[in-house]
Coordinates of C-alpha atoms and ligand atoms in Angstrom, one line a residue:
M299 CA 5.4 4.4 2.3
K300 CA 2.4 4.0 4.8
V301 CA 1.7 6.2 8.1
L302 CA -0.4 5.4 11.2
V303 CA -2.4 8.3 11.5
T304 CA -4.3 8.2 15.2
G305 CA -7.4 10.3 15.5
G306 CA -7.3 10.0 11.6
A307 CA -11.4 10.8 11.6
G308 CA -11.2 14.3 13.6
Y309 CA -10.8 17.6 12.1
I310 CA -7.3 17.9 12.1
G311 CA -6.5 14.2 11.4
S312 CA -8.8 14.0 8.6
H313 CA -7.2 17.0 6.8
A314 CA -3.7 15.3 7.6
C315 CA -5.4 12.3 6.1
L316 CA -6.1 13.8 2.5
E317 CA -2.9 15.4 2.3
L318 CA -0.9 12.2 3.1
L319 CA -2.8 10.1 0.6
E320 CA -2.3 12.7 -2.3
A321 CA 1.2 12.9 -1.6
G322 CA 1.7 9.3 -2.1
Y323 CA 1.4 7.7 1.2
E324 CA -0.8 4.9 2.3
V325 CA -2.5 5.3 5.1
V326 CA -3.7 3.5 8.4
V327 CA -6.5 5.3 11.0
I328 CA -7.0 4.1 14.1
D329 CA -9.3 6.2 15.7
S330 CA -12.5 5.5 19.0
L331 CA -14.9 8.0 16.9
V332 CA -15.2 9.6 20.8
N333 CA -15.5 12.9 19.0
S334 CA -15.5 12.5 15.2
S335 CA -17.7 10.6 12.7
V336 CA -16.1 8.0 10.2
E337 CA -18.0 9.8 7.6
S338 CA -15.2 12.1 7.4
L339 CA -12.6 9.3 6.2
R340 CA -15.1 8.0 3.4
R341 CA -15.2 11.5 2.1
V342 CA -11.6 11.9 2.3
E343 CA -11.3 8.4 -0.1
R344 CA -14.3 9.8 -2.3
L345 CA -12.1 13.4 -2.6
T346 CA -8.7 11.8 -3.2
G347 CA -10.1 8.5 -5.2
K348 CA -8.0 6.4 -2.8
S349 CA -8.6 4.2 -0.2
L350 CA -7.3 4.4 3.7
T351 CA -7.5 1.2 6.1
F352 CA -9.6 2.2 9.1
C353 CA -9.3 0.5 12.6
K354 CA -11.9 1.8 15.0
A355 CA -10.3 1.5 18.7
D356 CA -8.7 3.4 21.4
I357 CA -5.4 3.8 21.1
A358 CA -5.1 2.8 24.7
N359 CA -6.0 -0.8 23.4
R360 CA -2.5 -2.4 23.5
D361 CA -3.5 -5.3 21.6
T362 CA -5.3 -3.5 19.1
L363 CA -2.3 -1.3 18.5
T364 CA 0.1 -4.0 18.9
E365 CA -1.8 -6.4 15.7
L366 CA -1.5 -2.9 13.8
F367 CA 2.1 -2.5 14.1
T368 CA 2.5 -6.5 13.3
N369 CA 0.0 -6.2 10.4
H370 CA 1.5 -3.1 8.7
K371 CA 5.1 -1.8 8.1
F372 CA 4.8 2.1 9.4
V373 CA 7.6 4.4 8.2
A374 CA 6.1 6.9 11.3
V375 CA 2.8 8.1 13.1
M376 CA 1.0 11.4 13.3
H377 CA -0.7 11.3 16.4
F378 CA -3.6 13.5 16.6
A379 CA -6.0 11.2 19.0
G380 CA -6.5 13.2 22.2
L381 CA -9.4 15.0 23.8
K382 CA -9.2 18.9 22.9
A383 CA -11.9 20.9 24.9
V384 CA -10.2 23.3 27.9
G385 CA -13.4 23.9 29.6
E386 CA -14.4 20.0 30.3
S387 CA -10.7 19.1 30.8
V388 CA -11.5 21.4 33.9
Q389 CA -14.8 19.4 34.7
Q390 CA -13.2 16.2 34.1
P391 CA -9.1 16.2 34.7
L392 CA -9.1 12.7 35.0
R393 CA -10.8 11.8 32.2
Y394 CA -8.1 14.0 30.1
Y395 CA -5.2 12.7 31.9
Q396 CA -6.1 9.1 31.0
N397 CA -7.3 9.5 27.5
N398 CA -4.4 11.8 26.6
I399 CA -1.4 10.7 28.3
S400 CA -2.3 7.2 29.2
G401 CA -3.4 6.2 25.4
S402 CA -0.5 8.2 24.3
L403 CA 2.1 6.2 26.8
V404 CA 0.8 2.9 25.2
L405 CA 1.3 4.2 22.0
F406 CA 4.7 5.1 22.6
E407 CA 5.5 1.9 24.0
V408 CA 4.1 0.0 21.2
M409 CA 5.9 1.9 18.6
Q410 CA 9.3 1.4 20.6
K411 CA 8.9 -2.5 20.7
A412 CA 7.7 -2.1 17.2
G413 CA 10.9 -0.3 16.4
V414 CA 9.3 2.4 14.9
K415 CA 10.3 5.8 15.9
T416 CA 9.4 8.5 13.7
L417 CA 6.6 10.4 15.7
I418 CA 4.9 13.5 14.6
F419 CA 2.7 14.7 18.1
S420 CA -0.1 17.6 17.8
S421 CA 1.1 19.8 20.6
S422 CA -0.4 23.2 21.0
A423 CA -0.1 27.0 21.8
T424 CA -1.5 26.4 25.0
V425 CA 1.6 25.0 26.4
Y426 CA 2.8 28.6 26.6
G427 CA 0.3 29.3 29.4
A428 CA -0.1 33.5 29.3
P429 CA 2.8 34.5 26.8
E430 CA 5.8 37.1 28.4
S431 CA 6.1 38.5 25.1
L432 CA 5.0 38.4 21.6
P433 CA 5.4 37.3 18.9
I434 CA 6.1 33.6 20.8
K435 CA 9.5 31.7 19.9
E436 CA 9.7 27.8 20.7
S437 CA 12.4 28.7 23.3
A438 CA 9.8 30.8 25.6
A439 CA 8.2 29.3 29.2
V440 CA 5.7 26.8 29.5
G441 CA 3.2 26.2 32.0
T442 CA -0.3 25.6 31.6
T443 CA -3.5 27.0 32.9
N444 CA -5.9 24.1 32.3
P445 CA -5.7 19.8 32.4
Y446 CA -5.5 19.7 28.6
G447 CA -2.8 22.0 28.2
S448 CA -1.0 20.2 31.1
T449 CA -1.6 16.5 29.0
K450 CA 0.0 18.3 25.8
L451 CA 3.1 19.7 27.9
F452 CA 3.4 16.7 29.6
I453 CA 3.4 14.5 26.7
E454 CA 5.8 16.8 25.4
Y455 CA 8.0 16.0 28.5
M456 CA 7.4 12.3 28.0
L457 CA 8.8 12.4 24.6
K458 CA 11.9 14.0 25.4
D459 CA 12.5 12.1 27.7
L460 CA 12.0 8.7 25.6
F461 CA 14.8 10.8 23.5
V462 CA 17.1 11.1 26.3
A463 CA 16.9 7.4 26.5
D464 CA 17.2 6.2 22.8
D465 CA 18.7 9.1 20.9
S466 CA 17.4 7.0 17.7
W467 CA 13.8 8.4 17.6
R468 CA 12.9 11.3 15.5
I469 CA 10.1 13.2 16.9
A470 CA 8.5 16.3 15.8
L471 CA 6.6 18.5 18.3
L472 CA 4.6 20.7 16.6
R473 CA 2.6 23.4 18.2
Y474 CA -0.3 24.6 16.8
F475 CA -1.9 27.9 17.2
N476 CA -5.6 28.3 16.3
P477 CA -6.1 26.2 13.1
V478 CA -9.6 27.0 11.3
G479 CA -11.3 26.6 8.1
A480 CA -11.7 23.5 5.8
H481 CA -10.8 22.0 2.6
V482 CA -11.5 23.6 -0.3
S483 CA -13.9 20.7 -1.5
G484 CA -16.4 21.8 1.4
Q485 CA -17.0 18.3 1.9
I486 CA -14.6 17.8 5.0
G487 CA -14.4 20.4 8.0
E488 CA -15.2 20.9 11.6
D489 CA -17.9 19.5 13.1
P490 CA -18.0 20.2 16.7
N491 CA -20.7 18.0 19.2
G492 CA -23.1 20.5 20.5
P493 CA -22.6 24.5 21.0
P494 CA -18.7 25.3 20.0
N495 CA -16.5 26.2 22.5
N496 CA -14.0 28.1 19.6
L497 CA -14.7 30.8 18.0
M498 CA -15.1 30.0 14.1
P499 CA -17.3 27.2 14.5
Y500 CA -19.7 29.5 16.5
I501 CA -19.2 32.2 13.9
S502 CA -20.0 29.8 11.5
Q503 CA -23.0 28.6 13.0
V504 CA -24.5 32.1 13.7
A505 CA -23.9 32.8 9.9
V506 CA -25.8 29.6 8.9
G507 CA -28.6 30.6 11.6
K508 CA -28.1 27.5 13.8
L509 CA -27.1 29.8 16.5
N510 CA -28.6 33.3 17.4
K511 CA -25.5 35.3 18.2
L512 CA -22.1 35.2 18.9
N513 CA -20.9 36.3 22.7
V514 CA -17.8 38.2 21.9
Y515 CA -15.8 37.0 25.7
G516 CA -14.2 40.7 26.6
T517 CA -14.0 44.0 25.0
D518 CA -11.4 45.7 27.4
Y519 CA -8.1 43.8 26.6
P520 CA -5.0 46.0 25.9
T521 CA -5.4 44.9 21.9
Q522 CA -6.2 46.9 18.7
D523 CA -10.4 47.1 19.6
G524 CA -10.1 45.4 23.0
T525 CA -11.2 42.0 21.8
G526 CA -9.0 38.7 21.8
V527 CA -6.1 38.8 19.5
R528 CA -4.9 35.2 17.9
D529 CA -3.2 33.6 15.2
Y530 CA -5.5 31.7 13.2
I531 CA -3.9 29.4 10.8
H532 CA -5.7 27.4 7.6
V533 CA -6.0 23.6 8.7
V534 CA -4.8 22.6 5.1
D535 CA -1.2 24.9 6.0
L536 CA -1.2 23.2 9.0
V537 CA -1.5 19.7 7.7
R538 CA 1.0 20.6 5.2
G539 CA 3.2 21.4 7.8
H540 CA 3.0 17.7 9.3
I541 CA 3.9 16.3 5.8
A542 CA 7.0 18.7 5.9
A543 CA 8.1 17.9 9.0
L544 CA 7.6 14.0 8.1
R545 CA 9.9 14.7 5.0
V546 CA 12.5 16.1 7.2
L547 CA 12.3 13.4 10.2
S548 CA 12.6 10.7 7.4
A549 CA 15.9 12.6 6.1
L550 CA 17.6 12.6 9.2
E551 CA 20.8 10.9 9.3
E552 CA 20.3 10.6 13.3
G553 CA 17.5 11.2 15.7
E554 CA 16.5 14.1 16.9
V555 CA 13.8 16.2 18.7
I556 CA 12.3 19.1 16.5
T557 CA 10.1 21.6 18.1
A558 CA 8.2 23.9 15.9
N559 CA 5.0 26.6 16.1
L560 CA 2.6 26.2 13.4
G561 CA 1.1 29.5 12.9
T562 CA 1.2 32.3 10.3
G563 CA 2.5 35.0 12.7
N564 CA -0.4 37.3 12.4
G565 CA -2.9 38.5 14.8
Q566 CA -6.6 38.8 14.3
S567 CA -9.0 40.1 16.8
V568 CA -12.5 38.5 17.2
L569 CA -14.0 41.7 15.8
E570 CA -11.8 41.4 12.6
M571 CA -12.9 37.5 12.6
V572 CA -16.0 38.7 12.6
E573 CA -16.1 41.1 9.9
A574 CA -13.8 38.9 7.5
F575 CA -16.4 35.7 8.2
E576 CA -19.3 38.7 7.1
L577 CA -17.6 39.5 4.0
A578 CA -16.8 35.9 2.6
S579 CA -20.6 34.3 3.8
K580 CA -22.3 37.4 2.9
K581 CA -24.5 36.7 6.0
P582 CA -24.5 38.9 8.9
V583 CA -22.9 37.7 12.4
P584 CA -24.6 39.7 15.3
Y585 CA -22.8 39.7 18.4
E586 CA -22.8 40.9 22.1
V587 CA -20.7 41.9 24.4
A588 CA -20.1 39.3 27.2
P589 CA -17.9 39.1 29.9
R590 CA -14.3 37.8 29.6
R591 CA -13.8 34.2 29.5
E592 CA -11.7 32.6 32.3
G593 CA -8.4 31.9 31.6
D594 CA -8.4 33.4 28.4
I595 CA -5.4 35.6 27.4
A596 CA -5.4 39.0 25.6
E597 CA -3.2 38.1 22.7
C598 CA -1.2 35.1 21.1
W599 CA 0.4 34.7 18.0
A600 CA 3.2 32.7 17.0
D601 CA 6.7 33.7 15.5
S602 CA 7.0 31.1 12.9
S603 CA 10.4 31.5 11.7
Y604 CA 11.6 28.4 12.8
A605 CA 9.3 26.1 11.4
A606 CA 10.3 27.9 7.9
D607 CA 13.7 27.5 8.8
R608 CA 14.0 23.8 9.9
L609 CA 10.6 22.4 7.9
D610 CA 11.2 24.9 5.0
W611 CA 7.3 25.5 5.5
R612 CA 4.9 28.5 5.5
A613 CA 1.4 29.0 5.8
E614 CA 0.0 30.5 2.4
Y615 CA -3.4 31.0 3.4
G616 CA -4.5 34.4 4.7
V617 CA -7.9 34.8 6.7
A618 CA -10.1 35.7 3.8
R619 CA -9.6 32.4 2.5
M620 CA -9.8 30.6 5.9
C621 CA -13.1 31.9 6.0
E622 CA -14.3 31.3 2.7
D623 CA -13.3 27.7 3.3
A624 CA -15.2 27.9 6.2
W625 CA -18.2 28.8 4.9
R626 CA -18.5 26.4 2.0
W627 CA -18.4 23.7 4.5
Q628 CA -20.7 24.9 7.1
K629 CA -23.1 25.7 4.2
N630 CA -22.8 23.0 2.6
N631 CA -23.0 20.3 5.8
P632 CA -25.5 22.5 8.1
K633 CA -25.8 19.2 10.5
G634 CA -22.2 18.4 10.1
Y635 CA -21.3 15.1 8.8
Ligands
NAD943 P1 -10.7 16.3 17.0 O1 -11.3 15.7 18.4 O2 -11.7 16.6 15.7 O3 -10.1 14.8 16.4 C1 -9.5 13.9 17.3 C2 -10.0 12.7 17.2 O4 -9.4 12.3 18.0 C3 -11.2 12.3 17.1 O5 -11.6 11.8 15.9 C4 -11.6 11.5 18.6 O6 -12.2 10.4 18.1 C5 -10.1 10.8 18.3 N1 -9.3 10.2 19.7 C6 -9.3 11.1 20.9 N2 -9.5 10.0 22.2 C7 -9.0 8.7 21.5 C8 -8.4 8.1 22.1 N3 -7.8 7.7 23.3 N4 -8.2 6.7 20.9 C9 -8.4 6.9 19.5 N5 -9.1 7.7 18.9 C10 -9.1 9.1 19.6 O7 -9.6 17.4 17.2 P2 -8.8 18.2 16.5 O8 -9.2 19.6 16.1 O9 -8.8 17.6 15.0 O10 -7.7 17.7 17.2 C11 -6.4 17.1 16.6 C12 -5.4 17.2 17.5 O11 -4.7 18.4 17.6 C13 -5.6 17.0 19.5 O12 -4.9 16.3 19.7 C14 -5.6 18.4 19.6 O13 -5.5 18.3 21.2 C15 -4.7 19.0 19.0 N6 -5.2 20.4 18.9 C16 -5.9 21.1 18.4 C17 -6.3 22.3 18.0 C18 -7.4 22.6 17.9 O14 -7.8 24.0 18.1 N7 -8.2 22.0 17.3 C19 -5.3 23.0 18.9 C20 -3.7 22.4 19.1 C21 -3.8 21.3 19.3
UFG944 N1 -14.3 33.9 21.6 C1 -15.6 34.7 21.6 N2 -16.7 34.1 21.6 C2 -16.8 32.4 21.4 C3 -15.5 31.9 21.5 C4 -14.4 32.6 21.4 O1 -15.4 36.0 22.0 O2 -17.8 32.4 21.4 C5 -12.7 34.5 21.8 C6 -12.3 34.0 22.9 O3 -12.1 34.9 23.8 C7 -10.6 34.1 22.1 C8 -10.8 33.9 20.8 O4 -12.0 33.9 20.6 O5 -10.5 35.8 22.7 C9 -10.2 32.6 20.1 O6 -10.9 31.9 21.1 P1 -11.3 30.5 20.7 O7 -11.6 29.3 21.7 O8 -11.4 29.7 19.3 O9 -9.5 29.8 20.9 P2 -8.5 29.8 22.0 O10 -7.3 30.8 21.7 O11 -9.0 30.2 23.2 O12 -8.0 28.3 22.4 C10 -7.7 27.4 21.1 C11 -8.2 25.8 21.5 C12 -6.9 25.7 22.9 C13 -5.8 25.5 22.0 C14 -5.7 27.3 22.0 C15 -4.1 27.0 21.1 O13 -9.4 25.7 22.3 O14 -7.4 24.1 23.1 O15 -6.4 27.6 20.7 O16 -3.7 26.4 19.9 F1 -4.6 25.4 23.1

């Protein structure tokens, strides 16, 4: 059974490829490498002892995609390809709309033509905007605060509309909370270009001595210690949620759109993450208090009971393990891939 993984060379996609190969699937990756290196895929092959097919192309390239669907019989597509930096999306909205929305549109059209109608899409908790209550259920109001988030929400709408028009599609919209950590081997992990925007890679780079100190964005939020609270989820748990979704979609007798949060259901503050990382790495993580970051919310964590019921999936790893694995990756690969 062959799966097309878009964005498979990236952080989450490479972990998904590894998990798919280990679960016995064949894997074809399409990735433009705009934010990744093919080295991640070489390492996935080494770790699993299995090979995958790699195609370096943009998903907006209709001819290449069509050729892939002609040459391979896919049972499903896992769609990770997309640009994901919130701040950058505010600066370059058209690039984000072009890349994320137009690219997805071409992919869905080619899938429809090829009759491959099983899709797992990387959505995000960002579609909830500033949540009205916690934990966040899938039924919560949606609304976005930046172009990146808008692309995720709009792609969800596109897929829901597609299902209305053709109810044979089997679609999982997986809304990720905050993916962190790395494969236990320390061979694949998150490799941001330039200084990281996100907390966990920033902390890792401070611990390894690449950056001097962490800026803690705001200590006056109405949270346990005044710093922002998020639902951090181990990337391996996250990709196992995709395999679970693939199994459920494949077993459906008729089409459906399943929308599910992938989170742990727990919230950790910035300072709790710093402490957990210091414990795991045995390295100091110096920090300084900085003003709030524009657009940040105080708290966000998932009600993940629907994924438990519907996908028979639960996150297994806690924060200590997320930090240990992130640290192993960082210290083995101080310069990334
Ligand atoms: P990533 O940047 O590491 O991976 C994305 C991959 O897609 C990269 O390899 C990039 O080169 C590729 N890509 C981007 N645009 C492409 C295009 N048009 N054609 C072909 N390849 C393209 O990011 P990630 O953290 O692995 O995220 C994967 C997906 O999950 C993204 O869609 C992201 O928006 C979503 N997501 C991520 C997070 C997070 O915090 N990491 C949270 C929620 C949702
Ligand atoms: N933070 C700092 N210092 C930093 C970076 C972050 O204090 O250098 C704080 C933030 O203020 C926030 C928390 O750490 O309180 C987490 O911030 P991240 O940037 O790691 O994560 P966000 O929750 O802001 O956003 C991430 C992704 C979004 C995605 C969202 C939900 O960047 O794309 O998770 O999935 F939508």
